[in-house]
Coordinates of C-alpha atoms in Angstrom, one line a residue:
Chain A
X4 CA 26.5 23.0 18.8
X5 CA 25.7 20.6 15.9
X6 CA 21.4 21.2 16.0
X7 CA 20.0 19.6 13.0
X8 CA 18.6 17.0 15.6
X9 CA 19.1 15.2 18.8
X10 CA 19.7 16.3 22.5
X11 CA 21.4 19.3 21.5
X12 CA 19.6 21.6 24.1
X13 CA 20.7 19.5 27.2
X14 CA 24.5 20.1 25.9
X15 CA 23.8 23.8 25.4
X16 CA 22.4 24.4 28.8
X17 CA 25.7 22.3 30.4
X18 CA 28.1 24.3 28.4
X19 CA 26.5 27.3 29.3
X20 CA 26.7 26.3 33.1
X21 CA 30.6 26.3 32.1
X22 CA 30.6 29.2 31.1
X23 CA 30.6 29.0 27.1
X24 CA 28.9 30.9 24.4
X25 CA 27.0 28.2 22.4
X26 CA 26.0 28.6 18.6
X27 CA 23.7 26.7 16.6
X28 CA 25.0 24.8 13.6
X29 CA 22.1 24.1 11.0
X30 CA 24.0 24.9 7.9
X31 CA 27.1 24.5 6.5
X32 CA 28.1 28.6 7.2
X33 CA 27.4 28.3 10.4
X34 CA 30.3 26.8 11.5
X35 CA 32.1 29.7 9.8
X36 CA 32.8 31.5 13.1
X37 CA 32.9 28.9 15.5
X38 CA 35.8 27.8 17.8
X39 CA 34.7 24.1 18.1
X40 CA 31.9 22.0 17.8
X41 CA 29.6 19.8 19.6
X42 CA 28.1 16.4 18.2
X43 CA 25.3 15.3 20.0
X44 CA 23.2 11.8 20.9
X45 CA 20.2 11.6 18.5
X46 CA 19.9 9.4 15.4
X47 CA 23.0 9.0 13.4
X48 CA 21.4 8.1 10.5
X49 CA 18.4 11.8 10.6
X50 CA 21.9 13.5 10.9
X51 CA 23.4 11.8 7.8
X52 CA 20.3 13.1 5.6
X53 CA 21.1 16.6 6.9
X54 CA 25.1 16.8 6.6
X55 CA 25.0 14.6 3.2
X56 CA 24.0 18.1 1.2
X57 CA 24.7 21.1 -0.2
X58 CA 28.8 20.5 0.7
X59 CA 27.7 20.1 4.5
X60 CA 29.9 17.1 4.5
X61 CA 32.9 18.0 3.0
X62 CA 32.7 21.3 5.5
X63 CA 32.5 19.4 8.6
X64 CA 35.6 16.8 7.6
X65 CA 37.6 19.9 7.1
X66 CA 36.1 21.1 10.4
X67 CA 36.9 18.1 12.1
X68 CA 40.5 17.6 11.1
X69 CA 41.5 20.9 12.2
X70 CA 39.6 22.4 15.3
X71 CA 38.1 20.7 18.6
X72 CA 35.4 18.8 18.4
X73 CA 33.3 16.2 21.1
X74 CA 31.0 13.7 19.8
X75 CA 28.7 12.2 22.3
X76 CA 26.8 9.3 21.4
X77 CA 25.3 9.7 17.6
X78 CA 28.1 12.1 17.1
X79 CA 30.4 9.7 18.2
X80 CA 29.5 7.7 15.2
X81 CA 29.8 10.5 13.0
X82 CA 33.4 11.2 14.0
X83 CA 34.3 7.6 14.0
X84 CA 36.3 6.1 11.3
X85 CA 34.4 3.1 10.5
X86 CA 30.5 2.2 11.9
X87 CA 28.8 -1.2 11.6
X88 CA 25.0 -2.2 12.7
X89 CA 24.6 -1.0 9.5
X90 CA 27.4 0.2 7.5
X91 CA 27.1 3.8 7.0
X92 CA 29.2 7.2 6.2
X93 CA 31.4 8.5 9.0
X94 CA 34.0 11.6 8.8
X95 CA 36.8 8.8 9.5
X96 CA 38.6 12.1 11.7
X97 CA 38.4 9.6 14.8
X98 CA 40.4 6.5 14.1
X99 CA 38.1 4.3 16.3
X100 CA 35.9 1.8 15.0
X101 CA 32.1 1.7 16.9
X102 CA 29.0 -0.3 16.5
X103 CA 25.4 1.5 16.9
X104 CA 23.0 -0.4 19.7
X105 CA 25.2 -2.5 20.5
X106 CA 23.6 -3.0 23.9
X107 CA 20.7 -3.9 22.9
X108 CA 17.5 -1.1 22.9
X109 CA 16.0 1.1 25.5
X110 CA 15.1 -1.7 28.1
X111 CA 19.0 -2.1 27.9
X112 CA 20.0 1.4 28.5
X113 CA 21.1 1.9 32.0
X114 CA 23.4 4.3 34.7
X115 CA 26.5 2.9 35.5
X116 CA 29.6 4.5 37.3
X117 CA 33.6 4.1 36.6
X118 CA 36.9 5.8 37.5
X119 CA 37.8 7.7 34.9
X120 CA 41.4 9.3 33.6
X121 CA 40.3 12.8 35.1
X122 CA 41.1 11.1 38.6
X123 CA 38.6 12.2 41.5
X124 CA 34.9 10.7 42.0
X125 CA 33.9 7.9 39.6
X126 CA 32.0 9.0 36.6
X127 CA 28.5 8.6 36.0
X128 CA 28.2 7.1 32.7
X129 CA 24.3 7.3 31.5
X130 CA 23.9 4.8 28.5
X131 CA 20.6 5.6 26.0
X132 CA 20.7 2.6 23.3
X133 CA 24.6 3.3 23.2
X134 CA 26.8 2.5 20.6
X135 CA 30.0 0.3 21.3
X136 CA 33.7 1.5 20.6
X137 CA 34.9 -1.8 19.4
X138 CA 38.1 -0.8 18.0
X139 CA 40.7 2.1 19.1
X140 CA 43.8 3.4 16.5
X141 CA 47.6 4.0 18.0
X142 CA 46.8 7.7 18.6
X143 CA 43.5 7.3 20.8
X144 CA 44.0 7.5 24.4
X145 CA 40.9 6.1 26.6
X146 CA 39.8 8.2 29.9
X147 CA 37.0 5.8 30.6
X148 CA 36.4 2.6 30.3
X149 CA 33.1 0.1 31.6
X150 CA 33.0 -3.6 31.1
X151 CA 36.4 -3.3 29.4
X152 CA 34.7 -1.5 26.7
X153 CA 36.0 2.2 26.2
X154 CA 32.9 5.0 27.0
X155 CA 35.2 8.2 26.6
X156 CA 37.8 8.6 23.9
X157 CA 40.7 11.6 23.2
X158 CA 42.2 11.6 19.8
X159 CA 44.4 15.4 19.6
X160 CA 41.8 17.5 19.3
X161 CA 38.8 15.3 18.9
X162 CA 36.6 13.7 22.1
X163 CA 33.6 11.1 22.1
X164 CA 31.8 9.1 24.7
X165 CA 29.3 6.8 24.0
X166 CA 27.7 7.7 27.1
X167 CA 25.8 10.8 27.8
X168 CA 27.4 13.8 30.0
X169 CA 24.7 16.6 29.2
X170 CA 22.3 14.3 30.9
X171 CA 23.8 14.2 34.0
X172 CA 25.3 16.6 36.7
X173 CA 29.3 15.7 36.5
X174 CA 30.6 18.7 34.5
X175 CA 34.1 17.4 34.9
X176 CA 34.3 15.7 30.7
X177 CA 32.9 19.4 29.6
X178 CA 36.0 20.8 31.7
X179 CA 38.5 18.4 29.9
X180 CA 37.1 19.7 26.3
X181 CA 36.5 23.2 27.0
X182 CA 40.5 23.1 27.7
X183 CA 41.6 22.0 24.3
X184 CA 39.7 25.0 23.0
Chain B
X25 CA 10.2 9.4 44.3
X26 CA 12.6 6.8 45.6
X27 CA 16.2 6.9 44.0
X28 CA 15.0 3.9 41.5
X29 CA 12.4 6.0 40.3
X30 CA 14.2 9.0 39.7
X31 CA 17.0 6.9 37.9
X32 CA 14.3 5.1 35.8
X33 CA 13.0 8.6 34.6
X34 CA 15.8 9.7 33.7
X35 CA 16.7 7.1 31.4
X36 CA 13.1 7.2 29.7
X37 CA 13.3 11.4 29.4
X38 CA 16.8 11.0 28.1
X39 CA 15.9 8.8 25.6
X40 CA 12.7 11.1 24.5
X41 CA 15.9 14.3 24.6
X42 CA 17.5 12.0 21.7
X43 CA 14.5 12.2 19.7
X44 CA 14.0 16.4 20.2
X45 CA 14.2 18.4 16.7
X46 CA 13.4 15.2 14.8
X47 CA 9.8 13.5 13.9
X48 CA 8.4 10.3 14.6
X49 CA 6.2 8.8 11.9
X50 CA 3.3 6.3 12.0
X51 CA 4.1 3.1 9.8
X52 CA 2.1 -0.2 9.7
X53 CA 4.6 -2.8 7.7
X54 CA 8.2 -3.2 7.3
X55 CA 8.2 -1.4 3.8
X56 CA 6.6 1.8 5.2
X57 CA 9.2 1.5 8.5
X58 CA 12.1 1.6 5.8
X59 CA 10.6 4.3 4.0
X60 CA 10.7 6.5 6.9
X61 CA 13.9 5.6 8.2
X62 CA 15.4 6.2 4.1
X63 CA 13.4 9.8 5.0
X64 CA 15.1 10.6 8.3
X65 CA 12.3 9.8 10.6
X66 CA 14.1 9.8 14.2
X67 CA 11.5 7.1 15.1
X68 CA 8.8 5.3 13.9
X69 CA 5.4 4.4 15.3
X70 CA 4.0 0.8 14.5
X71 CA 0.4 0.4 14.2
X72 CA -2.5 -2.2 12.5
X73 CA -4.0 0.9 10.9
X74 CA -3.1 4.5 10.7
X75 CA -5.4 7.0 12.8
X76 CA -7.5 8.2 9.3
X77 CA -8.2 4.2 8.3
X78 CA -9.6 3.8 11.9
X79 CA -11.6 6.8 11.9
X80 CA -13.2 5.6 8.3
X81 CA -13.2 2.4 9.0
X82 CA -14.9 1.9 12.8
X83 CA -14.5 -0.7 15.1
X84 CA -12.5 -1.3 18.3
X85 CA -8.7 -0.4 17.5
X86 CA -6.5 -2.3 19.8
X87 CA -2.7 -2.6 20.2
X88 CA -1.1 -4.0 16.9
X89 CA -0.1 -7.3 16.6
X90 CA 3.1 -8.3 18.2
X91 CA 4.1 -10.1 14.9
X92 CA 3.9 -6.7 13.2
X93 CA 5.8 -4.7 15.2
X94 CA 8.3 -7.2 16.0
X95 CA 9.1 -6.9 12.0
X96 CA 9.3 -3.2 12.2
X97 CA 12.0 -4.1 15.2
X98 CA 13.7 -6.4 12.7
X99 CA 13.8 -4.1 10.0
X100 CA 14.9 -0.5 11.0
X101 CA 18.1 0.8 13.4
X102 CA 15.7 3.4 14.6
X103 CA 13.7 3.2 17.7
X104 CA 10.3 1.4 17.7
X105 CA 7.4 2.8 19.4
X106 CA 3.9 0.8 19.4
X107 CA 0.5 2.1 20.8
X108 CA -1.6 0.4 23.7
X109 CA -5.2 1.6 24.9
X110 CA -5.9 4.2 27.3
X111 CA -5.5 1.7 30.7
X112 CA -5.1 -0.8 29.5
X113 CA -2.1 -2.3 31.4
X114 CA -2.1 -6.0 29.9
X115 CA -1.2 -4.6 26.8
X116 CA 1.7 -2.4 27.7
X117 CA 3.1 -5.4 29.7
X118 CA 2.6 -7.5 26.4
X119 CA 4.8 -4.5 24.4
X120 CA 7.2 -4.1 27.6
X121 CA 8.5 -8.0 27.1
X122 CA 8.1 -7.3 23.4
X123 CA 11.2 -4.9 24.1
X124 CA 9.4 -2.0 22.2
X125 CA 11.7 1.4 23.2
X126 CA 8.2 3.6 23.7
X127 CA 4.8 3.5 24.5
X128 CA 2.4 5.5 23.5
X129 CA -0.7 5.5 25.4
X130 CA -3.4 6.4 23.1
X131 CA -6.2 8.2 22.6
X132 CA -6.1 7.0 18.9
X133 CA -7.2 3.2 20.1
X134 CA -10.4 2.4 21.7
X135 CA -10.2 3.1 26.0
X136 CA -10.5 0.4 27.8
X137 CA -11.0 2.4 31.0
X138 CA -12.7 4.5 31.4
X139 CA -11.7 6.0 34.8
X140 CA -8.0 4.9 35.1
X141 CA -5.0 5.3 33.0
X142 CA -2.2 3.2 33.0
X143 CA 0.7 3.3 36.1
X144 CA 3.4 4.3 34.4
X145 CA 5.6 4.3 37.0
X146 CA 5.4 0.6 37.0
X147 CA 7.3 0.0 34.0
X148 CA 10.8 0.0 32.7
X149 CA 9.8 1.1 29.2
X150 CA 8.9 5.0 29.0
X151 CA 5.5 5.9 28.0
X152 CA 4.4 9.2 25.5
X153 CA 0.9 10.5 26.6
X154 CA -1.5 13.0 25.1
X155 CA -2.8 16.1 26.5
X156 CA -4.8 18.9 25.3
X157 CA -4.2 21.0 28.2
X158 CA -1.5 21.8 31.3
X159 CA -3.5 19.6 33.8
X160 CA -4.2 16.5 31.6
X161 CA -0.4 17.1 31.0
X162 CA 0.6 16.9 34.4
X163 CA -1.7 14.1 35.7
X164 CA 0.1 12.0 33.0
X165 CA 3.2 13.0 34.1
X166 CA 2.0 12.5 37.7
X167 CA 1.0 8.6 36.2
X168 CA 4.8 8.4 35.3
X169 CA 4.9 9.4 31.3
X170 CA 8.0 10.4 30.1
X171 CA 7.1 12.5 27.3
X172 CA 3.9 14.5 26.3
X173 CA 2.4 15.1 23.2
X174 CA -0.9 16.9 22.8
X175 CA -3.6 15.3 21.0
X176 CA -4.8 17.4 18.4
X177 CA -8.0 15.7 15.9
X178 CA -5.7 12.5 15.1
X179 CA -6.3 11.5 11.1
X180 CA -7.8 14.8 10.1
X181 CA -5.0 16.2 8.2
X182 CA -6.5 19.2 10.1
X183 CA -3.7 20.9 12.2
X184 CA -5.9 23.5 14.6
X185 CA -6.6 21.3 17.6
X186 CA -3.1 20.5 18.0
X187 CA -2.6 24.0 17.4
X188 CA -5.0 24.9 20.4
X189 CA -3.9 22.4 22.4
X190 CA 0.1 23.5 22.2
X191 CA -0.9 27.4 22.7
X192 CA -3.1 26.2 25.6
X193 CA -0.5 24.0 27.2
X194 CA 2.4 26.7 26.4
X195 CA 0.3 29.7 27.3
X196 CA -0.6 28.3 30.9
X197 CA 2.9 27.3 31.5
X198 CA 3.6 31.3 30.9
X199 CA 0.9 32.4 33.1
X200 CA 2.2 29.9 36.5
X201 CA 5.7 31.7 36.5
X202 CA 4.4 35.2 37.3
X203 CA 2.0 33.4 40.1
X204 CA 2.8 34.0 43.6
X205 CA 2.9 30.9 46.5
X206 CA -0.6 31.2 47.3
X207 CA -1.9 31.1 43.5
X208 CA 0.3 28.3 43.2
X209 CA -1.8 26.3 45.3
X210 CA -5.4 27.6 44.1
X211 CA -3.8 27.2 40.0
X212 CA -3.3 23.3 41.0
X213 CA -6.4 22.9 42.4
X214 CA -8.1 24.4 39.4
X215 CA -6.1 22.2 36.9
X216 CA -6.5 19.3 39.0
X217 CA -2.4 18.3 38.6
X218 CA -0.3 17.8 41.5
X219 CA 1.1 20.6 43.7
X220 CA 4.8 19.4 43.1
X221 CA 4.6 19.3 39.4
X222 CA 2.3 22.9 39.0
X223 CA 5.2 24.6 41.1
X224 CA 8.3 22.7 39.5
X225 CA 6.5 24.4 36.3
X226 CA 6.2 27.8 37.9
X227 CA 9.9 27.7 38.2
X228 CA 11.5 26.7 35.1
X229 CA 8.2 27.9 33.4
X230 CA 8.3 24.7 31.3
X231 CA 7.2 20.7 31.2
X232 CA 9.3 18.3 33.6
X233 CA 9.4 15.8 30.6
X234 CA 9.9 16.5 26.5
X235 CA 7.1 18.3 25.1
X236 CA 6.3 16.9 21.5
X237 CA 3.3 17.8 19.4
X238 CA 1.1 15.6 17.4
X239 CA -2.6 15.4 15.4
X240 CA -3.6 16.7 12.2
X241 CA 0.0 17.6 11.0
X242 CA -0.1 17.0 7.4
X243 CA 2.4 19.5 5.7
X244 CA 5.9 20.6 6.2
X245 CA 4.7 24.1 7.0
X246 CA 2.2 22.7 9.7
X247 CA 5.8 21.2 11.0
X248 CA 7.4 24.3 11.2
X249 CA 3.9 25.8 12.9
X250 CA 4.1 24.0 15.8
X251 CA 7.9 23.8 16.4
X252 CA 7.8 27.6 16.2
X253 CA 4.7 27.2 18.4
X254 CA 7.0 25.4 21.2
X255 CA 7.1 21.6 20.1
X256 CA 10.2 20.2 20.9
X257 CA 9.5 17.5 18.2
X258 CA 6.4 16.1 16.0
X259 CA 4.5 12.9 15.2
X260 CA 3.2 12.7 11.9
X261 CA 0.2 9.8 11.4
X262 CA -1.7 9.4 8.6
X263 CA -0.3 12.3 6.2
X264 CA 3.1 10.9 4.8
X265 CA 1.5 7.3 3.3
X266 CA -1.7 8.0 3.2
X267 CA -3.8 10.6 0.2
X268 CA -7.1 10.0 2.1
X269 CA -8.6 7.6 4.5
X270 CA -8.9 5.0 2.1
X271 CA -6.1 5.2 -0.6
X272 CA -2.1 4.7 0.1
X273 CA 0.0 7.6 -1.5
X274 CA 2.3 6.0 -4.4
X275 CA 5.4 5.3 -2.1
X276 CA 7.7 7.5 -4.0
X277 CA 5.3 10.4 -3.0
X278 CA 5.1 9.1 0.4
X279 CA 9.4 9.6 1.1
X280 CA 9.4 13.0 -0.7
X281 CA 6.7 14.1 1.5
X282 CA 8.5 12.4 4.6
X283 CA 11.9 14.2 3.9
X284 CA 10.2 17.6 3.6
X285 CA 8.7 16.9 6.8
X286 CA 11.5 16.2 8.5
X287 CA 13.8 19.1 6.8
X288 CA 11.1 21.3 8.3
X289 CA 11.3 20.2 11.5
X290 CA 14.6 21.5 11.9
X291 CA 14.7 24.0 10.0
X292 CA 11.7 25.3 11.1
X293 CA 12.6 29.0 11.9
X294 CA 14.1 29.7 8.4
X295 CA 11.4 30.6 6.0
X296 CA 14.2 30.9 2.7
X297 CA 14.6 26.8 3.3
X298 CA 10.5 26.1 4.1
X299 CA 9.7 28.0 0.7
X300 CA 12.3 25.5 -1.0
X301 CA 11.0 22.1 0.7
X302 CA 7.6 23.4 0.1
X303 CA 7.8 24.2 -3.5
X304 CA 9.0 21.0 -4.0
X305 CA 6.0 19.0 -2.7
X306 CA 3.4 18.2 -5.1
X307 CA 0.3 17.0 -3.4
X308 CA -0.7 16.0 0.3
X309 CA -3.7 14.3 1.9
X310 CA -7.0 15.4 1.4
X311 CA -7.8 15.6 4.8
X312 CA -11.3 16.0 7.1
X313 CA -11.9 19.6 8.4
X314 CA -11.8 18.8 12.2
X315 CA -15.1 21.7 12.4
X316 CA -17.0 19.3 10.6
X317 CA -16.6 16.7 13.0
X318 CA -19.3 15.9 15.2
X319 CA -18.4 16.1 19.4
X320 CA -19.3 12.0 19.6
X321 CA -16.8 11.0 17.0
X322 CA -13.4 12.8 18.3
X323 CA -10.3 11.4 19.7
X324 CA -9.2 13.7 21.3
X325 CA -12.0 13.6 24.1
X326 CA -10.7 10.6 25.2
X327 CA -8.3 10.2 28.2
X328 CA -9.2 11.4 31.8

């Protein structure tokens, strides 16, 4: 579990639920024995500061290219191969392209439901200040989609939603990524 | 709670959940709000005047003007938060259609009420309140706030009231989880907070909402302090732009000290990395010693 900032306690306690032993990632040499690793929502850009030193980065793209990893929100746009609303430094592993608040601000965010690829129950999406998947590469398969956009992204390994699972009770987009570990 | 309710607080703790580990700095023009957001702040606070220039200053401190923090807005990807007076309703309604992503109804502005504080359940914008104990907590929370913060001596520079007033909160949080059913009711009583919300603590022995800590935080050590202390997150006023109540800190000065706040704050529990971000600072505000402070003249007596 990515924890330099963000709502990384709210994904720990729903992978827990699941059954998973959860590590905290500050450093660079804790993801050294780590199966996979959770991005969570927070600020992209307080993340960037963090994983922009001593050879965090470089770790993480390594990381990223060769074992599971789920970004939710913020760590959506970390994984994501290009970001605009500013321009800024992504890992590129996820070969979507995603724009931060594109809905607007908190008066914007909202709970919404959808069918999802998992089948079953629709999905409830909850959307804080969410960023917008605006552009999806030949490999990337879309579970989810609301409005047209896609919410919930599968690219091999790698996940993202730009909507919030550990703050809500469906457990079922945990499930899907505790499988590819 | 009707099912609206409970879907609008979730939306306003969830947001307040995105800004945990992080700290949310005080700023009162665009250039400061860029400095922050260069430094990692996860959010920014827009004000007329920081705490310390109101407490040297005098007057009636009121919400900023809209102008101002509609600049900040402009200016930085990071969420906006802006401060209206204790009660005072009017002026959270003026931020709400301002489209601000937090209030913070505060202590730090003059109350206008003095009996009433605003109903927070009435908005679609989540308010912060302070608290320097479990039942102030939990009467805001009752009021509809969406994330706590305690008080502490706001512009002091002087960390121990927010000290005492997270080891007071956290400590009585503690003490409600070994209660039994009958204590529960006699304990809410006493701290004059809703049954509900006194038991719903007794159970998961921790706040319903985010509990963030703020007041007197001036160093990256005092950071580290009160995140070890319990606080999911802290605000930081006056002591990243400011070297005393009257003089700005060069703004060079101002980031370094805003990035060693902020790598504190999450690495808070790793001394090796504190001694390194604090060897690296060179100066930091003055301060006021909060003991020196006569009863009349504090903050943090405000609020109901």
């Amino acid at each position: 579990m990515l924890a330099l900032q963000g709502d990384y306690d709210a994904h720990s306690r729903c992978l827990k639920e699941l059954g998973a032993a959860v590590r905290l990632v500050r450093k660079a040499e804790d993801m050294e024995e780590i199966a996979a690793l959770v991005l969570p929502g927070g600020e992209s850009g307080t993340m960037l500061g963090f994983l922009q030193r001593d050879n965090f980065w470089e770790k993480l793209r390594i990381f990223a290219g060769n074992k599971p990893c789920f970004g939710t929100c913020a760590g959506a746009i970390l994984l994501a191969a290009e970001v605009e609303n500013p321009v800024q430094p992504c890992l590129g592993t996820l070969d979507i392209g995603i724009r931060r608040n594109a809905y607007g601000r908190q008066l914007q965010s909202a709970i919404h439901n959808a069918d999802s690829g998992v089948g079953g129950a629709p999905l409830e999406l909850v959307f804080i200040r969410a960023p917008r998947i605006i552009r999806t590469g030949p490999e990337v398969e879309v579970l989810a989609r609301f409005d047209n956009d896609p919410v919930w992204v599968r690219q091999g390994m790698l996940m993202a939603t730009t909507f919030h699972p550990e703050l809500s009770e469906d457990g079922r987009v945990y499930e899907e990524f505790l499988r590819s570990i | 709670m009707t099912q609206n309710q409970s879907a609008s607080l979730r939306l306003k703790t969830g947001l307040a959940e995105m800004l945990k580990g992080g700290v949310i700095m005080d700023v009162t023009d665009v250039r400061q709000a860029e400095i922050a957001e260069r430094a990692g702040a996860i959010a920014v606070m827009a004000l007329e005047r920081v705490p310390a220039q109101i407490r040297a200053e005098g007057g009636v401190a009121r919400m900023a003007s809209p102008k101002r923090i509609r600049e900040i807005m402009a200016a930085v990807s990071i969420p906006v938060m802006a401060k209206c007076r204790i009660g005072h309703f009017a002026e959270a309604q003026i931020l709400q259609e301002l489209g601000v992503d937090y209030i913070d109804e505060s202590e730090v502005l003059t109350p206008a009420d003095g009996m009433h504080h605003v109903d927070k359940h009435a908005f679609q914008v989540p308010f912060v309140c302070g608290a320097r104990n479990l039942g102030e907590a939990l009467r805001r929370i009752a009021e509809g706030a969406a994330m706590i913060r305690t008080k502490g001596e706001a512009g002091t520079g002087d960390v121990i009231h927010a000290v005492k007033h997270l080891r007071s909160i956290v400590g009585d949080m503690r003490m409600l989880t070994v209660l039994d059913e009958a204590e529960l009711y006699a304990r809410a009583k006493e701290l004059q907070a809703p049954y509900e919300l006194v038991r719903s603590v007794a159970q998961s022995g921790k706040l319903p909402v985010p509990n963030f800590s703020a007041g007197g935080i001036a160093t990256p050590a005092d950071a580290a302090l009160l995140r070890q202390l319990g606080a999911e997150s802290v605000f930081v006023g006056s002591a990243i732009f400011m070297n005393d109540a009257m003089n700005f800190a060069h703004p060079d000065e101002a980031e370094r000290r805003a990035r060693a706040i902020v790598r504190a704050t999450t690495h808070y529990e790793n001394p090796a990395i504190l001694l390194e971000i604090s060897e690296d600072l060179v100066g930091a505000m003055k301060g006021l010693a909060a003991a020196g402070i006569a009863e009349t003249e504090l903050l943090q007596t405000r609020g109901w």
